[in-house]
Amino acid sequence: MTDCETDNGSTRKTRLWALKNDDSVHNEGSGDEIDDLVSTGTGSLADDSSRSETPTQSSSKRKKGKMRTTKPRIHFKCTNCLKEDHGQPLFGAQFNIQDSNPVIFATVGSNRITIYECQEKGQIKLLQAYVDADSDENFYTCAWTYDDVTGLPLLAAAGSRGVIRIICPTTMICVKHFTGHGQSINEVKFNPKDGNILLSLSKDHSLRLWNIKTDVCIAIFGGVDGHRDEVLSGDIDVEGNLIVSCGMDHSVKIWRLDKPTIRDAIQESYRFCPTAKTDKPFATVAQHYPDFSTRDVHSNYVDCVRWWGRLILSKSCDNRIVCWKPGKLADVEIWAKKTEGSIVTAPANEVSMLHDFEYRECDIWFMRFSTDYQQKVLALGNQNGKVFVWDIDDEDPAQAKCIILCHGKCISPIRQTTFSQDGNILICVCDDATIWRWDRQQM
């Protein structure tokens, strides 16, 4: 039992415990009882959750062609499944790719954060569970990082209350929390180049950048030309310089972190040290104008977006993940560089559409895809419990081949997929509180 300070300064009791006995190993669904299936068969629809209403009629009448399933280079087998006892939708899951041994992942749903270990032969071992003191909390997202002093893993989670919790699984303590967003937080992401820098995206139409080491809000992205509705998803590129965000306003926006104002604010956040005498708050930067914005890619809610090198993968409720590039196709960089090295934003918000990764029966929102660490495999679950997996290890996205993973007992919407660091384990979390493990097989 640990103490966590609440927004009003009072102290609440929160439960954080570890289970380390043999009963916490789940393997009853593995082996011959679970057969892997690669098919395009349909399953029965499950009840939609409160995050499933699509605002407009989706393109369900879209011409249906045959999926690319010839000679796939990847193959997965279902090795385990388990169900969390709260019975509520699991909205997020993330592997800890900072440390691949042991193979750890976390799930979030209801007011609970749960941490598991993937073991050999398809086993899944329950390690820890955190239950928020507020029964009305509903966690939507989580992300892993590490303490740059101790090297211990840290887990950030947030949801409907708009509070970011930072948990240290090693010490089993909620070490910090951050407030500031006016409404729920839909996604959190750590900067791949700096594990102390956290991005949060919220229903209050804004993005916030935090330094979890010094406990300050570095910048707020939103306002004049920001998102006009709920921000649903976002990502930071591998170089740690560009944020891409999307939301209910049908738009995708890019925000630069290498601008002098933002770069200086990040550096200043490490030097910030308030004293009892001054108690002067940190000068949070207000960034009202994105460096790129478009509504030409999607005509509905955009609920998931990821960087793929210099390309962008984004999806809406129209049964396709779009691969596209900001600017012209011939442009090497998104922004042209002058001789003196300064960066100039593109004069027009042009987009170059490259390829559509098509799938079926996924016209509800808040359904998220993922890629493996090497960005060679792409996976997305649909509302009928099927997983579409593309082999994207090809210079031409149009050559990507798709396989469909399904199991007779998995018929609930798959909210998120996540890959282990080596890409050999795929975890899917569903609306019926089930977790499905798929292991990659050698061809």
PDB file of N, CA and C in Angstrom, residues 17-108:
ATOM      1  N   TRP A  17       0.612  -3.839  -5.845  1.00  0.00           N
ATOM      2  CA  TRP A  17       1.108  -5.068  -5.275  1.00  0.00           C
ATOM      3  C   TRP A  17       1.730  -5.941  -6.353  1.00  0.00           C
ATOM      4  N   ALA A  18       2.509  -6.912  -5.889  1.00  0.00           N
ATOM      5  CA  ALA A  18       3.152  -7.854  -6.810  1.00  0.00           C
ATOM      6  C   ALA A  18       2.711  -9.257  -6.465  1.00  0.00           C
ATOM      7  N   LEU A  19       2.468 -10.049  -7.495  1.00  0.00           N
ATOM      8  CA  LEU A  19       2.144 -11.450  -7.307  1.00  0.00           C
ATOM      9  C   LEU A  19       3.300 -12.266  -7.855  1.00  0.00           C
ATOM     10  N   LYS A  20       3.902 -13.074  -7.030  1.00  0.00           N
ATOM     11  CA  LYS A  20       5.106 -13.792  -7.448  1.00  0.00           C
ATOM     12  C   LYS A  20       5.010 -15.290  -7.165  1.00  0.00           C
ATOM     13  N   ASN A  21       3.780 -15.803  -7.089  1.00  0.00           N
ATOM     14  CA  ASN A  21       3.640 -17.232  -6.871  1.00  0.00           C
ATOM     15  C   ASN A  21       3.285 -17.929  -8.172  1.00  0.00           C
ATOM     16  N   ASP A  22       3.204 -19.221  -8.132  1.00  0.00           N
ATOM     17  CA  ASP A  22       2.964 -19.990  -9.344  1.00  0.00           C
ATOM     18  C   ASP A  22       1.586 -19.732  -9.937  1.00  0.00           C
ATOM     19  N   ASP A  23       0.631 -19.266  -9.081  1.00  0.00           N
ATOM     20  CA  ASP A  23      -0.715 -19.022  -9.570  1.00  0.00           C
ATOM     21  C   ASP A  23      -0.763 -17.862 -10.542  1.00  0.00           C
ATOM     22  N   SER A  24       0.286 -17.038 -10.567  1.00  0.00           N
ATOM     23  CA  SER A  24       0.266 -15.868 -11.438  1.00  0.00           C
ATOM     24  C   SER A  24       0.749 -16.185 -12.840  1.00  0.00           C
ATOM     25  N   VAL A  25       1.085 -17.437 -13.110  1.00  0.00           N
ATOM     26  CA  VAL A  25       1.499 -17.838 -14.452  1.00  0.00           C
ATOM     27  C   VAL A  25       0.279 -18.346 -15.204  1.00  0.00           C
ATOM     28  N   HIS A  26       0.007 -17.718 -16.356  1.00  0.00           N
ATOM     29  CA  HIS A  26      -1.168 -18.097 -17.131  1.00  0.00           C
ATOM     30  C   HIS A  26      -0.711 -18.855 -18.369  1.00  0.00           C
ATOM     31  N   ASN A  27      -1.098 -20.095 -18.458  1.00  0.00           N
ATOM     32  CA  ASN A  27      -0.724 -20.895 -19.616  1.00  0.00           C
ATOM     33  C   ASN A  27      -1.824 -21.874 -19.985  1.00  0.00           C
ATOM     34  N   GLU A  28      -3.033 -21.642 -19.396  1.00  0.00           N
ATOM     35  CA  GLU A  28      -4.069 -22.624 -19.621  1.00  0.00           C
ATOM     36  C   GLU A  28      -4.597 -22.587 -21.050  1.00  0.00           C
ATOM     37  N   GLY A  29      -4.309 -21.520 -21.770  1.00  0.00           N
ATOM     38  CA  GLY A  29      -4.838 -21.439 -23.125  1.00  0.00           C
ATOM     39  C   GLY A  29      -3.813 -21.751 -24.183  1.00  0.00           C
ATOM     40  N   SER A  30      -2.629 -22.189 -23.804  1.00  0.00           N
ATOM     41  CA  SER A  30      -1.588 -22.408 -24.796  1.00  0.00           C
ATOM     42  C   SER A  30      -1.536 -23.866 -25.209  1.00  0.00           C
ATOM     43  N   GLY A  31      -0.640 -24.164 -26.131  1.00  0.00           N
ATOM     44  CA  GLY A  31      -0.468 -25.548 -26.572  1.00  0.00           C
ATOM     45  C   GLY A  31      -1.452 -25.910 -27.667  1.00  0.00           C
ATOM     46  N   ASP A  32      -1.846 -27.167 -27.671  1.00  0.00           N
ATOM     47  CA  ASP A  32      -2.701 -27.659 -28.745  1.00  0.00           C
ATOM     48  C   ASP A  32      -4.108 -27.103 -28.664  1.00  0.00           C
ATOM     49  N   GLU A  33      -4.514 -26.582 -27.492  1.00  0.00           N
ATOM     50  CA  GLU A  33      -5.874 -26.078 -27.361  1.00  0.00           C
ATOM     51  C   GLU A  33      -6.071 -24.802 -28.160  1.00  0.00           C
ATOM     52  N   ILE A  34      -4.981 -24.082 -28.450  1.00  0.00           N
ATOM     53  CA  ILE A  34      -5.078 -22.862 -29.241  1.00  0.00           C
ATOM     54  C   ILE A  34      -4.394 -23.109 -30.566  1.00  0.00           C
ATOM     55  N   ASP A  35      -5.146 -23.108 -31.624  1.00  0.00           N
ATOM     56  CA  ASP A  35      -4.597 -23.323 -32.957  1.00  0.00           C
ATOM     57  C   ASP A  35      -4.470 -21.987 -33.656  1.00  0.00           C
ATOM     58  N   ASP A  36      -3.345 -21.766 -34.307  1.00  0.00           N
ATOM     59  CA  ASP A  36      -3.182 -20.525 -35.050  1.00  0.00           C
ATOM     60  C   ASP A  36      -3.948 -20.627 -36.353  1.00  0.00           C
ATOM     61  N   LEU A  37      -4.610 -19.523 -36.720  1.00  0.00           N
ATOM     62  CA  LEU A  37      -5.375 -19.472 -37.946  1.00  0.00           C
ATOM     63  C   LEU A  37      -4.940 -18.263 -38.749  1.00  0.00           C
ATOM     64  N   VAL A  38      -4.710 -18.425 -40.014  1.00  0.00           N
ATOM     65  CA  VAL A  38      -4.451 -17.324 -40.923  1.00  0.00           C
ATOM     66  C   VAL A  38      -5.522 -17.403 -41.977  1.00  0.00           C
ATOM     67  N   SER A  39      -6.534 -16.552 -41.868  1.00  0.00           N
ATOM     68  CA  SER A  39      -7.671 -16.659 -42.756  1.00  0.00           C
ATOM     69  C   SER A  39      -8.314 -15.303 -42.926  1.00  0.00           C
ATOM     70  N   THR A  40      -9.303 -15.247 -43.795  1.00  0.00           N
ATOM     71  CA  THR A  40     -10.072 -14.024 -43.984  1.00  0.00           C
ATOM     72  C   THR A  40     -11.528 -14.239 -43.618  1.00  0.00           C
ATOM     73  N   GLY A  41     -11.789 -15.251 -42.814  1.00  0.00           N
ATOM     74  CA  GLY A  41     -13.158 -15.531 -42.403  1.00  0.00           C
ATOM     75  C   GLY A  41     -13.687 -14.462 -41.474  1.00  0.00           C
ATOM     76  N   THR A  42     -14.989 -14.263 -41.444  1.00  0.00           N
ATOM     77  CA  THR A  42     -15.599 -13.254 -40.602  1.00  0.00           C
ATOM     78  C   THR A  42     -16.024 -13.863 -39.284  1.00  0.00           C
ATOM     79  N   GLY A  43     -16.130 -13.019 -38.248  1.00  0.00           N
ATOM     80  CA  GLY A  43     -16.597 -13.458 -36.944  1.00  0.00           C
ATOM     81  C   GLY A  43     -17.782 -12.626 -36.520  1.00  0.00           C
ATOM     82  N   SER A  44     -18.420 -12.993 -35.410  1.00  0.00           N
ATOM     83  CA  SER A  44     -19.572 -12.248 -34.940  1.00  0.00           C
ATOM     84  C   SER A  44     -19.144 -10.940 -34.306  1.00  0.00           C
ATOM     85  N   LEU A  45     -20.012  -9.937 -34.409  1.00  0.00           N
ATOM     86  CA  LEU A  45     -19.704  -8.624 -33.858  1.00  0.00           C
ATOM     87  C   LEU A  45     -19.885  -8.627 -32.350  1.00  0.00           C
ATOM     88  N   ALA A  46     -18.994  -7.903 -31.663  1.00  0.00           N
ATOM     89  CA  ALA A  46     -19.137  -7.729 -30.221  1.00  0.00           C
ATOM     90  C   ALA A  46     -19.743  -6.370 -29.951  1.00  0.00           C
ATOM     91  N   ASP A  47     -20.263  -6.184 -28.737  1.00  0.00           N
ATOM     92  CA  ASP A  47     -20.851  -4.907 -28.375  1.00  0.00           C
ATOM     93  C   ASP A  47     -19.794  -3.817 -28.375  1.00  0.00           C
ATOM     94  N   ASP A  48     -20.150  -2.646 -28.914  1.00  0.00           N
ATOM     95  CA  ASP A  48     -19.229  -1.519 -28.945  1.00  0.00           C
ATOM     96  C   ASP A  48     -19.164  -0.868 -27.582  1.00  0.00           C
ATOM     97  N   SER A  49     -17.989  -0.361 -27.228  1.00  0.00           N
ATOM     98  CA  SER A  49     -17.852   0.350 -25.967  1.00  0.00           C
ATOM     99  C   SER A  49     -18.216   1.802 -26.161  1.00  0.00           C
ATOM    100  N   SER A  50     -18.086   2.593 -25.095  1.00  0.00           N
ATOM    101  CA  SER A  50     -18.432   4.002 -25.165  1.00  0.00           C
ATOM    102  C   SER A  50     -17.503   4.782 -26.069  1.00  0.00           C
ATOM    103  N   ARG A  51     -16.366   4.204 -26.441  1.00  0.00           N
ATOM    104  CA  ARG A  51     -15.430   4.887 -27.331  1.00  0.00           C
ATOM    105  C   ARG A  51     -15.527   4.326 -28.735  1.00  0.00           C
ATOM    106  N   SER A  52     -16.701   3.883 -29.148  1.00  0.00           N
ATOM    107  CA  SER A  52     -16.817   3.190 -30.431  1.00  0.00           C
ATOM    108  C   SER A  52     -17.766   3.860 -31.408  1.00  0.00           C
ATOM    109  N   GLU A  53     -18.414   4.945 -31.041  1.00  0.00           N
ATOM    110  CA  GLU A  53     -19.384   5.544 -31.939  1.00  0.00           C
ATOM    111  C   GLU A  53     -18.675   6.284 -33.061  1.00  0.00           C
ATOM    112  N   THR A  54     -18.974   5.904 -34.284  1.00  0.00           N
ATOM    113  CA  THR A  54     -18.403   6.576 -35.437  1.00  0.00           C
ATOM    114  C   THR A  54     -19.332   7.709 -35.831  1.00  0.00           C
ATOM    115  N   PRO A  55     -18.807   8.933 -36.015  1.00  0.00           N
ATOM    116  CA  PRO A  55     -19.678  10.090 -36.216  1.00  0.00           C
ATOM    117  C   PRO A  55     -20.440  10.078 -37.525  1.00  0.00           C
ATOM    118  N   THR A  56     -19.851   9.523 -38.583  1.00  0.00           N
ATOM    119  CA  THR A  56     -20.523   9.504 -39.868  1.00  0.00           C
ATOM    120  C   THR A  56     -20.486   8.097 -40.429  1.00  0.00           C
ATOM    121  N   GLN A  57     -21.286   7.876 -41.432  1.00  0.00           N
ATOM    122  CA  GLN A  57     -21.315   6.551 -42.046  1.00  0.00           C
ATOM    123  C   GLN A  57     -19.963   6.253 -42.670  1.00  0.00           C
ATOM    124  N   SER A  58     -19.382   5.130 -42.308  1.00  0.00           N
ATOM    125  CA  SER A  58     -18.073   4.770 -42.842  1.00  0.00           C
ATOM    126  C   SER A  58     -18.223   4.195 -44.240  1.00  0.00           C
ATOM    127  N   SER A  59     -17.085   4.020 -44.876  1.00  0.00           N
ATOM    128  CA  SER A  59     -17.099   3.533 -46.255  1.00  0.00           C
ATOM    129  C   SER A  59     -17.182   2.014 -46.277  1.00  0.00           C
ATOM    130  N   SER A  60     -18.250   1.484 -45.666  1.00  0.00           N
ATOM    131  CA  SER A  60     -18.421   0.036 -45.622  1.00  0.00           C
ATOM    132  C   SER A  60     -18.782  -0.537 -46.994  1.00  0.00           C
ATOM    133  N   LYS A  61     -19.223   0.343 -47.915  1.00  0.00           N
ATOM    134  CA  LYS A  61     -19.560  -0.120 -49.252  1.00  0.00           C
ATOM    135  C   LYS A  61     -18.369  -0.078 -50.178  1.00  0.00           C
ATOM    136  N   ARG A  62     -17.213   0.120 -49.600  1.00  0.00           N
ATOM    137  CA  ARG A  62     -15.987   0.167 -50.372  1.00  0.00           C
ATOM    138  C   ARG A  62     -15.788  -1.143 -51.133  1.00  0.00           C
ATOM    139  N   LYS A  63     -15.252  -1.041 -52.323  1.00  0.00           N
ATOM    140  CA  LYS A  63     -15.033  -2.238 -53.119  1.00  0.00           C
ATOM    141  C   LYS A  63     -14.088  -3.177 -52.400  1.00  0.00           C
ATOM    142  N   LYS A  64     -14.507  -4.407 -52.246  1.00  0.00           N
ATOM    143  CA  LYS A  64     -13.725  -5.383 -51.495  1.00  0.00           C
ATOM    144  C   LYS A  64     -12.927  -6.260 -52.450  1.00  0.00           C
ATOM    145  N   GLY A  65     -11.639  -6.127 -52.396  1.00  0.00           N
ATOM    146  CA  GLY A  65     -10.780  -6.968 -53.209  1.00  0.00           C
ATOM    147  C   GLY A  65     -10.102  -7.993 -52.325  1.00  0.00           C
ATOM    148  N   LYS A  66      -9.365  -8.896 -52.921  1.00  0.00           N
ATOM    149  CA  LYS A  66      -8.665  -9.915 -52.161  1.00  0.00           C
ATOM    150  C   LYS A  66      -7.457  -9.314 -51.478  1.00  0.00           C
ATOM    151  N   MET A  67      -7.245  -9.707 -50.231  1.00  0.00           N
ATOM    152  CA  MET A  67      -6.096  -9.216 -49.484  1.00  0.00           C
ATOM    153  C   MET A  67      -4.840  -9.899 -50.013  1.00  0.00           C
ATOM    154  N   ARG A  68      -3.699  -9.222 -49.843  1.00  0.00           N
ATOM    155  CA  ARG A  68      -2.427  -9.797 -50.277  1.00  0.00           C
ATOM    156  C   ARG A  68      -1.996 -10.869 -49.264  1.00  0.00           C
ATOM    157  N   THR A  69      -2.167 -12.108 -49.605  1.00  0.00           N
ATOM    158  CA  THR A  69      -1.802 -13.174 -48.681  1.00  0.00           C
ATOM    159  C   THR A  69      -0.866 -14.203 -49.315  1.00  0.00           C
ATOM    160  N   THR A  70      -0.393 -13.909 -50.525  1.00  0.00           N
ATOM    161  CA  THR A  70       0.441 -14.882 -51.218  1.00  0.00           C
ATOM    162  C   THR A  70       1.865 -14.851 -50.687  1.00  0.00           C
ATOM    163  N   LYS A  71       2.348 -16.022 -50.322  1.00  0.00           N
ATOM    164  CA  LYS A  71       3.714 -16.216 -49.884  1.00  0.00           C
ATOM    165  C   LYS A  71       4.175 -15.181 -48.851  1.00  0.00           C
ATOM    166  N   PRO A  72       3.510 -15.081 -47.718  1.00  0.00           N
ATOM    167  CA  PRO A  72       3.954 -14.132 -46.696  1.00  0.00           C
ATOM    168  C   PRO A  72       5.271 -14.572 -46.078  1.00  0.00           C
ATOM    169  N   ARG A  73       6.078 -13.584 -45.704  1.00  0.00           N
ATOM    170  CA  ARG A  73       7.365 -13.893 -45.079  1.00  0.00           C
ATOM    171  C   ARG A  73       7.253 -13.969 -43.558  1.00  0.00           C
ATOM    172  N   ILE A  74       6.082 -13.693 -43.036  1.00  0.00           N
ATOM    173  CA  ILE A  74       5.877 -13.725 -41.592  1.00  0.00           C
ATOM    174  C   ILE A  74       4.735 -14.681 -41.271  1.00  0.00           C
ATOM    175  N   HIS A  75       4.819 -15.266 -40.091  1.00  0.00           N
ATOM    176  CA  HIS A  75       3.803 -16.212 -39.659  1.00  0.00           C
ATOM    177  C   HIS A  75       3.739 -16.185 -38.140  1.00  0.00           C
ATOM    178  N   PHE A  76       2.520 -16.108 -37.582  1.00  0.00           N
ATOM    179  CA  PHE A  76       2.329 -16.052 -36.142  1.00  0.00           C
ATOM    180  C   PHE A  76       1.405 -17.174 -35.688  1.00  0.00           C
ATOM    181  N   LYS A  77       1.645 -17.628 -34.452  1.00  0.00           N
ATOM    182  CA  LYS A  77       0.814 -18.649 -33.841  1.00  0.00           C
ATOM    183  C   LYS A  77       0.279 -18.144 -32.507  1.00  0.00           C
ATOM    184  N   CYS A  78      -1.015 -18.344 -32.274  1.00  0.00           N
ATOM    185  CA  CYS A  78      -1.617 -17.955 -30.996  1.00  0.00           C
ATOM    186  C   CYS A  78      -1.175 -18.943 -29.923  1.00  0.00           C
ATOM    187  N   THR A  79      -0.492 -18.427 -28.895  1.00  0.00           N
ATOM    188  CA  THR A  79       0.070 -19.303 -27.868  1.00  0.00           C
ATOM    189  C   THR A  79      -0.568 -19.134 -26.495  1.00  0.00           C
ATOM    190  N   ASN A  80      -1.331 -18.064 -26.284  1.00  0.00           N
ATOM    191  CA  ASN A  80      -1.928 -17.876 -24.956  1.00  0.00           C
ATOM    192  C   ASN A  80      -3.005 -16.811 -25.013  1.00  0.00           C
ATOM    193  N   CYS A  81      -3.938 -16.899 -24.087  1.00  0.00           N
ATOM    194  CA  CYS A  81      -4.931 -15.854 -23.878  1.00  0.00           C
ATOM    195  C   CYS A  81      -5.337 -15.876 -22.416  1.00  0.00           C
ATOM    196  N   LEU A  82      -5.658 -14.703 -21.894  1.00  0.00           N
ATOM    197  CA  LEU A  82      -6.131 -14.601 -20.516  1.00  0.00           C
ATOM    198  C   LEU A  82      -7.075 -13.420 -20.411  1.00  0.00           C
ATOM    199  N   LYS A  83      -7.814 -13.358 -19.320  1.00  0.00           N
ATOM    200  CA  LYS A  83      -8.811 -12.311 -19.135  1.00  0.00           C
ATOM    201  C   LYS A  83      -8.628 -11.670 -17.769  1.00  0.00           C
ATOM    202  N   GLU A  84      -8.574 -10.334 -17.752  1.00  0.00           N
ATOM    203  CA  GLU A  84      -8.460  -9.615 -16.484  1.00  0.00           C
ATOM    204  C   GLU A  84      -9.815  -9.599 -15.784  1.00  0.00           C
ATOM    205  N   ASP A  85      -9.775  -9.691 -14.448  1.00  0.00           N
ATOM    206  CA  ASP A  85     -11.005  -9.951 -13.706  1.00  0.00           C
ATOM    207  C   ASP A  85     -11.962  -8.774 -13.627  1.00  0.00           C
ATOM    208  N   HIS A  86     -11.514  -7.536 -13.992  1.00  0.00           N
ATOM    209  CA  HIS A  86     -12.435  -6.402 -13.916  1.00  0.00           C
ATOM    210  C   HIS A  86     -13.461  -6.428 -15.042  1.00  0.00           C
ATOM    211  N   GLY A  87     -13.153  -7.133 -16.131  1.00  0.00           N
ATOM    212  CA  GLY A  87     -14.117  -7.311 -17.211  1.00  0.00           C
ATOM    213  C   GLY A  87     -14.367  -6.088 -18.062  1.00  0.00           C
ATOM    214  N   GLN A  88     -13.613  -5.002 -17.871  1.00  0.00           N
ATOM    215  CA  GLN A  88     -13.806  -3.770 -18.626  1.00  0.00           C
ATOM    216  C   GLN A  88     -12.852  -3.725 -19.819  1.00  0.00           C
ATOM    217  N   PRO A  89     -13.132  -2.860 -20.807  1.00  0.00           N
ATOM    218  CA  PRO A  89     -12.258  -2.791 -21.986  1.00  0.00           C
ATOM    219  C   PRO A  89     -10.816  -2.441 -21.616  1.00  0.00           C
ATOM    220  N   LEU A  90      -9.883  -3.101 -22.292  1.00  0.00           N
ATOM    221  CA  LEU A  90      -8.467  -2.752 -22.200  1.00  0.00           C
ATOM    222  C   LEU A  90      -8.154  -1.849 -23.385  1.00  0.00           C
ATOM    223  N   PHE A  91      -7.787  -0.598 -23.095  1.00  0.00           N
ATOM    224  CA  PHE A  91      -7.600   0.371 -24.163  1.00  0.00           C
ATOM    225  C   PHE A  91      -6.152   0.468 -24.635  1.00  0.00           C
ATOM    226  N   GLY A  92      -5.198   0.014 -23.830  1.00  0.00           N
ATOM    227  CA  GLY A  92      -3.809   0.190 -24.227  1.00  0.00           C
ATOM    228  C   GLY A  92      -2.916  -0.919 -23.729  1.00  0.00           C
ATOM    229  N   ALA A  93      -1.808  -1.112 -24.437  1.00  0.00           N
ATOM    230  CA  ALA A  93      -0.783  -2.079 -24.040  1.00  0.00           C
ATOM    231  C   ALA A  93       0.542  -1.644 -24.638  1.00  0.00           C
ATOM    232  N   GLN A  94       1.620  -1.827 -23.879  1.00  0.00           N
ATOM    233  CA  GLN A  94       2.947  -1.449 -24.359  1.00  0.00           C
ATOM    234  C   GLN A  94       3.996  -2.380 -23.775  1.00  0.00           C
ATOM    235  N   PHE A  95       4.912  -2.841 -24.638  1.00  0.00           N
ATOM    236  CA  PHE A  95       6.077  -3.566 -24.182  1.00  0.00           C
ATOM    237  C   PHE A  95       7.131  -2.583 -23.687  1.00  0.00           C
ATOM    238  N   ASN A  96       7.914  -3.019 -22.709  1.00  0.00           N
ATOM    239  CA  ASN A  96       9.081  -2.243 -22.282  1.00  0.00           C
ATOM    240  C   ASN A  96      10.243  -2.616 -23.192  1.00  0.00           C
ATOM    241  N   ILE A  97      10.473  -1.802 -24.226  1.00  0.00           N
ATOM    242  CA  ILE A  97      11.536  -2.107 -25.183  1.00  0.00           C
ATOM    243  C   ILE A  97      12.879  -1.572 -24.729  1.00  0.00           C
ATOM    244  N   GLN A  98      12.910  -0.869 -23.573  1.00  0.00           N
ATOM    245  CA  GLN A  98      14.189  -0.407 -23.039  1.00  0.00           C
ATOM    246  C   GLN A  98      15.032  -1.583 -22.556  1.00  0.00           C
ATOM    247  N   ASP A  99      14.355  -2.626 -22.097  1.00  0.00           N
ATOM    248  CA  ASP A  99      15.042  -3.801 -21.571  1.00  0.00           C
ATOM    249  C   ASP A  99      14.318  -5.041 -22.086  1.00  0.00           C
ATOM    250  N   SER A 100      14.995  -5.835 -22.900  1.00  0.00           N
ATOM    251  CA  SER A 100      14.348  -6.987 -23.530  1.00  0.00           C
ATOM    252  C   SER A 100      14.455  -8.268 -22.709  1.00  0.00           C
ATOM    253  N   ASN A 101      15.108  -8.217 -21.556  1.00  0.00           N
ATOM    254  CA  ASN A 101      15.246  -9.406 -20.725  1.00  0.00           C
ATOM    255  C   ASN A 101      15.047  -9.030 -19.257  1.00  0.00           C
ATOM    256  N   PRO A 102      13.955  -9.413 -18.635  1.00  0.00           N
ATOM    257  CA  PRO A 102      12.867 -10.221 -19.187  1.00  0.00           C
ATOM    258  C   PRO A 102      11.957  -9.399 -20.111  1.00  0.00           C
ATOM    259  N   VAL A 103      11.073 -10.099 -20.820  1.00  0.00           N
ATOM    260  CA  VAL A 103      10.151  -9.452 -21.753  1.00  0.00           C
ATOM    261  C   VAL A 103       8.904  -9.020 -20.975  1.00  0.00           C
ATOM    262  N   ILE A 104       8.775  -7.713 -20.761  1.00  0.00           N
ATOM    263  CA  ILE A 104       7.731  -7.164 -19.894  1.00  0.00           C
ATOM    264  C   ILE A 104       6.782  -6.309 -20.735  1.00  0.00           C
ATOM    265  N   PHE A 105       5.492  -6.405 -20.443  1.00  0.00           N
ATOM    266  CA  PHE A 105       4.534  -5.482 -21.051  1.00  0.00           C
ATOM    267  C   PHE A 105       3.482  -5.079 -20.025  1.00  0.00           C
ATOM    268  N   ALA A 106       2.825  -3.956 -20.291  1.00  0.00           N
ATOM    269  CA  ALA A 106       1.793  -3.435 -19.397  1.00  0.00           C
ATOM    270  C   ALA A 106       0.499  -3.256 -20.171  1.00  0.00           C
ATOM    271  N   THR A 107      -0.624  -3.412 -19.475  1.00  0.00           N
ATOM    272  CA  THR A 107      -1.937  -3.148 -20.050  1.00  0.00           C
ATOM    273  C   THR A 107      -2.662  -2.130 -19.177  1.00  0.00           C
ATOM    274  N   VAL A 108      -3.576  -1.373 -19.795  1.00  0.00           N
ATOM    275  CA  VAL A 108      -4.368  -0.405 -19.041  1.00  0.00           C
ATOM    276  C   VAL A 108      -5.825  -0.542 -19.443  1.00  0.00           C
TER     277      VAL A 108
END
